[in-house]
XYZ file of C-alpha atoms in Angstrom:
355
model
C 37.654 3.764 -14.697
C 34.402 3.075 -16.528
C 32.804 -0.298 -15.844
C 32.173 -2.760 -18.651
C 30.049 -5.065 -16.495
C 27.145 -4.813 -14.068
C 28.151 -5.302 -10.435
C 24.754 -4.902 -8.765
C 21.918 -7.390 -8.457
C 18.459 -6.596 -7.099
C 15.744 -8.932 -5.881
C 12.599 -6.834 -6.319
C 10.291 -9.108 -4.363
C 6.567 -9.169 -3.731
C 7.122 -9.141 0.031
C 10.798 -8.280 0.570
C 13.593 -6.838 -1.553
C 17.390 -6.747 -1.407
C 20.442 -5.440 -3.246
C 23.896 -7.008 -3.505
C 27.212 -6.132 -5.138
C 29.869 -8.358 -6.629
C 33.121 -7.753 -4.765
C 36.149 -9.737 -5.964
C 33.850 -12.350 -7.457
C 31.712 -12.732 -4.331
C 28.145 -11.369 -3.994
C 27.914 -9.142 -0.919
C 24.542 -8.022 0.445
C 24.310 -4.276 0.983
C 22.840 -3.816 4.452
C 19.658 -1.785 4.852
C 19.301 1.348 6.961
C 18.633 -0.904 9.977
C 21.527 -3.252 9.111
C 19.276 -6.023 7.804
C 19.827 -8.148 4.689
C 16.339 -7.571 3.296
C 13.781 -4.774 3.322
C 9.979 -5.028 3.208
C 8.641 -4.081 -0.233
C 6.347 -1.550 1.381
C 5.674 2.128 0.654
C 3.702 4.519 2.852
C 2.708 8.178 2.617
C 2.293 10.313 5.742
C -0.052 13.258 6.314
C 2.535 15.711 4.990
C 2.845 13.751 1.754
C 6.302 12.383 2.533
C 6.961 8.877 1.241
C 8.530 6.238 3.436
C 9.864 2.944 2.185
C 10.891 -0.306 3.829
C 10.706 -1.204 7.500
C 9.397 2.197 8.623
C 6.564 1.981 6.105
C 5.832 -1.608 7.094
C 5.682 -0.734 10.798
C 3.229 2.045 9.962
C 1.041 -0.428 8.094
C 1.066 -2.869 11.028
C -0.093 -0.111 13.372
C -2.849 0.868 10.932
C -4.112 -2.714 10.751
C -4.214 -3.128 14.523
C -5.758 0.307 15.027
C -8.519 -0.594 12.560
C -10.003 -3.003 15.137
C -10.989 0.039 17.223
C -13.210 1.662 14.589
C -13.699 -1.384 12.317
C -12.710 0.810 9.398
C -9.411 0.357 7.594
C -7.981 3.405 5.881
C -4.317 3.338 5.039
C -1.782 5.098 2.879
C 0.543 2.088 3.034
C 1.017 -0.240 0.071
C 2.333 -3.795 -0.308
C 2.271 -6.566 -2.916
C 2.023 -4.071 -5.785
C 4.435 -6.264 -7.738
C 1.431 -8.482 -8.494
C -0.120 -5.597 -10.461
C 2.906 -4.717 -12.588
C 1.910 -4.289 -16.212
C -1.777 -3.712 -15.429
C -3.991 -0.636 -15.124
C -4.455 -1.050 -11.370
C -3.593 1.986 -9.262
C -3.320 2.668 -5.528
C -5.108 5.716 -4.174
C -3.370 8.018 -1.686
C -5.657 10.388 0.191
C -2.633 12.286 1.503
C -1.209 12.894 -1.973
C -4.597 13.470 -3.566
C -3.779 11.121 -6.423
C -3.238 7.478 -7.315
C 0.101 5.713 -7.693
C 0.867 3.037 -10.261
C 2.603 -0.255 -9.395
C 5.593 0.990 -11.394
C 5.809 4.186 -9.317
C 5.631 2.224 -6.066
C 8.236 -0.262 -7.297
C 10.452 2.673 -8.271
C 10.282 3.920 -4.670
C 11.542 0.522 -3.492
C 14.381 0.609 -6.034
C 15.376 4.142 -5.015
C 15.519 3.049 -1.380
C 17.635 0.015 -2.262
C 20.100 2.224 -4.152
C 20.480 4.425 -1.080
C 22.013 1.519 0.855
C 25.121 1.745 -1.339
C 27.122 4.442 0.414
C 30.374 4.616 -1.540
C 29.111 5.167 -5.094
C 26.058 5.980 -7.190
C 24.294 2.987 -8.714
C 23.305 3.426 -12.363
C 23.164 -0.175 -13.628
C 21.748 -3.376 -12.165
C 20.423 -6.837 -12.878
C 16.870 -7.197 -11.548
C 15.346 -10.617 -11.008
C 11.810 -11.426 -12.173
C 9.619 -14.542 -11.832
C 10.043 -17.106 -14.585
C 6.373 -16.754 -15.523
C 6.418 -12.953 -15.814
C 4.760 -11.825 -19.042
C 6.270 -9.377 -21.515
C 4.030 -6.639 -20.083
C 5.259 -7.356 -16.563
C 8.889 -7.358 -17.678
C 8.393 -4.066 -19.509
C 6.762 -2.608 -16.392
C 9.760 -3.693 -14.301
C 12.118 -1.880 -16.668
C 9.864 1.190 -16.499
C 10.088 1.133 -12.695
C 13.879 0.983 -12.963
C 13.853 3.955 -15.330
C 11.669 5.946 -12.918
C 14.160 5.075 -10.161
C 17.004 6.628 -12.147
C 18.715 3.526 -13.483
C 20.454 4.057 -16.813
C 20.748 0.403 -17.772
C 19.073 -2.719 -16.402
C 19.008 -6.354 -17.370
C 16.314 -8.782 -16.243
C 17.177 -12.254 -14.980
C 14.741 -15.055 -14.227
C 14.615 -15.774 -10.501
C 15.251 -19.537 -10.900
C 18.395 -18.762 -12.898
C 19.535 -16.303 -10.221
C 18.970 -18.877 -7.477
C 20.814 -21.535 -9.470
C 23.729 -19.205 -10.168
C 24.036 -18.437 -6.457
C 23.952 -22.154 -5.672
C 26.430 -22.849 -8.467
C 29.013 -20.599 -6.827
C 29.186 -22.962 -3.858
C 28.972 -26.381 -5.501
C 31.326 -28.511 -7.550
C 28.440 -30.035 -9.509
C 28.296 -28.486 -12.967
C 26.056 -31.006 -14.732
C 22.654 -32.553 -14.182
C 19.038 -31.640 -13.560
C 18.139 -29.140 -10.865
C 14.792 -28.001 -9.539
C 14.275 -24.611 -7.897
C 11.580 -24.510 -5.199
C 10.863 -20.807 -4.627
C 8.277 -20.327 -1.873
C 8.182 -16.587 -1.274
C 5.994 -14.308 0.771
C 3.329 -13.937 -1.884
C 4.055 -16.343 -4.733
C 5.356 -19.832 -5.426
C 7.476 -20.827 -8.420
C 9.040 -24.141 -9.371
C 11.500 -24.430 -12.226
C 13.370 -27.269 -13.889
C 16.873 -26.564 -15.146
C 19.364 -28.513 -17.170
C 22.969 -27.763 -16.270
C 25.792 -28.615 -18.667
C 29.363 -27.548 -17.909
C 27.997 -24.920 -15.537
C 25.651 -23.437 -18.156
C 22.089 -23.320 -16.805
C 18.927 -23.388 -18.862
C 15.371 -23.273 -17.541
C 13.321 -25.659 -19.668
C 9.995 -25.588 -17.813
C 8.268 -23.736 -14.995
C 5.087 -23.974 -12.972
C 3.741 -21.937 -10.104
C 0.957 -20.216 -8.234
C 0.889 -16.422 -8.042
C -1.306 -16.584 -4.934
C 0.529 -19.165 -2.839
C 3.157 -18.072 -0.340
C 3.994 -17.106 3.198
C 0.907 -14.883 3.453
C -1.263 -18.007 3.139
C 0.588 -19.529 6.083
C 0.001 -16.389 8.172
C -3.739 -16.509 7.483
C -3.905 -20.247 8.196
C -2.446 -19.654 11.661
C -5.014 -16.903 12.220
C -8.002 -19.025 11.179
C -6.899 -22.276 12.813
C -5.363 -20.993 16.059
C -5.955 -17.286 16.790
C -9.665 -17.081 15.909
C -10.555 -20.163 18.034
C -8.583 -18.603 20.909
C -10.528 -15.348 20.542
C -13.878 -17.168 20.338
C -13.056 -18.998 23.554
C -12.045 -15.861 25.453
C -14.076 -13.046 23.879
C -17.467 -12.343 22.317
C -16.616 -12.008 18.621
C -19.516 -13.764 16.861
C -20.967 -10.397 15.850
C -17.613 -9.303 14.420
C -17.204 -12.527 12.460
C -20.741 -12.219 11.065
C -19.859 -8.998 9.219
C -17.451 -9.729 6.311
C -15.666 -6.352 6.462
C -15.124 -6.606 10.224
C -13.974 -10.211 9.930
C -11.390 -9.230 7.324
C -10.144 -6.353 9.490
C -9.789 -8.746 12.442
C -7.924 -11.302 10.325
C -5.559 -8.672 8.924
C -4.807 -7.413 12.439
C -4.130 -10.935 13.699
C -1.819 -11.649 10.747
C 0.514 -8.951 12.067
C 1.186 -11.304 14.997
C 1.228 -14.665 13.227
C 3.817 -13.569 10.656
C 6.515 -13.438 13.327
C 5.224 -16.636 14.928
C 5.490 -18.435 11.583
C 9.096 -17.299 11.156
C 10.152 -18.211 14.686
C 8.498 -21.636 14.612
C 10.844 -22.701 11.826
C 13.562 -22.763 14.481
C 11.750 -23.100 17.834
C 9.286 -25.614 19.251
C 6.920 -22.921 20.589
C 6.302 -19.175 20.394
C 4.378 -16.772 22.640
C 2.009 -14.255 21.060
C 1.426 -11.273 23.329
C -0.287 -8.026 22.395
C 0.344 -4.760 24.197
C -2.360 -3.014 26.171
C -4.248 -0.700 23.844
C -3.053 -2.369 20.626
C -6.452 -3.787 19.725
C -10.110 -2.802 19.882
C -13.064 -4.265 21.760
C -15.218 -7.357 21.347
C -19.017 -7.414 20.973
C -19.441 -6.747 24.713
C -17.028 -3.815 24.865
C -14.167 -5.791 26.416
C -10.720 -4.904 25.113
C -9.156 -7.725 23.113
C -5.730 -8.909 24.222
C -3.601 -11.786 22.963
C -1.770 -14.012 25.422
C -1.231 -17.491 24.005
C 1.472 -19.956 23.058
C 1.602 -21.632 19.652
C 3.505 -24.901 19.385
C 5.438 -26.001 16.341
C 3.142 -29.008 16.073
C 0.045 -26.769 15.916
C 1.642 -24.487 13.345
C 2.800 -27.346 11.131
C -0.711 -28.833 11.092
C -2.054 -25.512 9.765
C 0.721 -24.957 7.232
C 0.955 -28.486 5.826
C -1.912 -28.147 3.265
C -0.272 -25.092 1.682
C 3.156 -26.674 1.499
C 1.459 -29.736 -0.003
C 0.024 -27.537 -2.771
C 3.566 -26.457 -3.617
C 4.863 -30.031 -3.528
C 2.017 -31.119 -5.816
C 2.983 -28.382 -8.285
C 6.507 -29.836 -8.336
C 5.105 -33.300 -8.999
C 3.026 -31.916 -11.864
C 6.093 -30.214 -13.315
C 8.109 -33.432 -13.204
C 5.280 -35.497 -14.659
C 4.806 -33.055 -17.533
C 8.447 -33.562 -18.478
C 8.372 -37.347 -18.070
C 10.713 -37.126 -15.100
C 10.808 -38.412 -11.542
C 12.418 -36.956 -8.458
C 15.110 -39.627 -8.671
C 16.495 -37.860 -11.743
C 17.052 -34.600 -9.867
C 20.629 -33.975 -8.801
C 19.646 -31.013 -6.644
C 16.513 -29.367 -5.284
C 17.345 -25.759 -4.430
C 15.235 -24.016 -1.790
C 14.491 -20.288 -2.029
C 12.347 -18.105 0.235
C 11.888 -17.574 3.963
C 9.221 -20.276 4.507
C 11.619 -22.940 3.168
C 13.553 -22.675 6.443
C 10.727 -24.723 7.948
C 11.784 -28.313 8.666
C 8.232 -29.325 7.720
C 8.533 -28.452 4.029
C 12.074 -29.817 3.845
C 10.917 -33.176 5.187
C 7.933 -33.208 2.813
C 10.192 -32.576 -0.183
C 12.653 -35.284 0.862
C 9.823 -37.777 1.295
C 7.836 -36.933 -1.839
C 10.306 -35.518 -4.388
C 14.002 -36.224 -3.745
C 16.415 -36.603 -0.820
C 18.802 -34.205 -2.619
C 17.429 -31.086 -0.917
C 19.782 -28.112 -0.476
């Protein structure tokens, strides 16, 4: 029987992506090839020109970044955060393919991979979420990526609306003012919605396209990992050369990303590198990581970035002559919002009605 509605929804994220299907009125995540709910929005090309997408591609990129500390040269055929470039002329060169790839082509690879997780039917139609502040060019580019991925029909839905709809399925409240606090891996968006009889309307948005979990990863590197390395290794020469410093930071971020995630739920986390993972310091001594980061240390590093997001929310409220007391709900979206730090900050500075 031919469908007269769209059953699939896709979160085409800057850092991670996911696909779900409505089954008997309930959204059900389609598990990835490693039985996870989400997949890294990462594409890589190997020496034979084969394209890999998702966790395999991301693991390849992590190895490339760590390996770069041995030669202090970073060459990679792995690509992330290309969503930022949608609707622009930016391209991503692949030495293995002998050509450049557009953000739309890379996004199409992610969409194709997501479709493959649906095992019992072919997916031709979907709703794809986009940031509230996406321009017409960026929206058009998203539809082009869907077309390249083989979709016959796609609708775009603002991410704050999608988050509110998901929240609305589990709440009895159908009226009032809601704020969506979407702190993702690469971007931050805040949106104000008015809800009347279950009908949701975004009436203002604010955000920062360069504020997200990646900032937290780098903060942990600069505030905790680099001081540890300076205390235990000779790295002043490395830090004095901008390209080498960036390579070192990128390699260290591959460790702090997991630490950041774990410290949302644990009071401490051990960072241990494997023998041979990393290169040598200025004196030729192999660099190894063996340290413990406490939740208190991590929160001190992350607080300024969460405060930026909270301040954006305050600005959004002020612009609309509102206060946090008028918000019926503050809906949290994004992995970093699992942190008790940001939840406490929002309760103290915006509203106690945090969900």
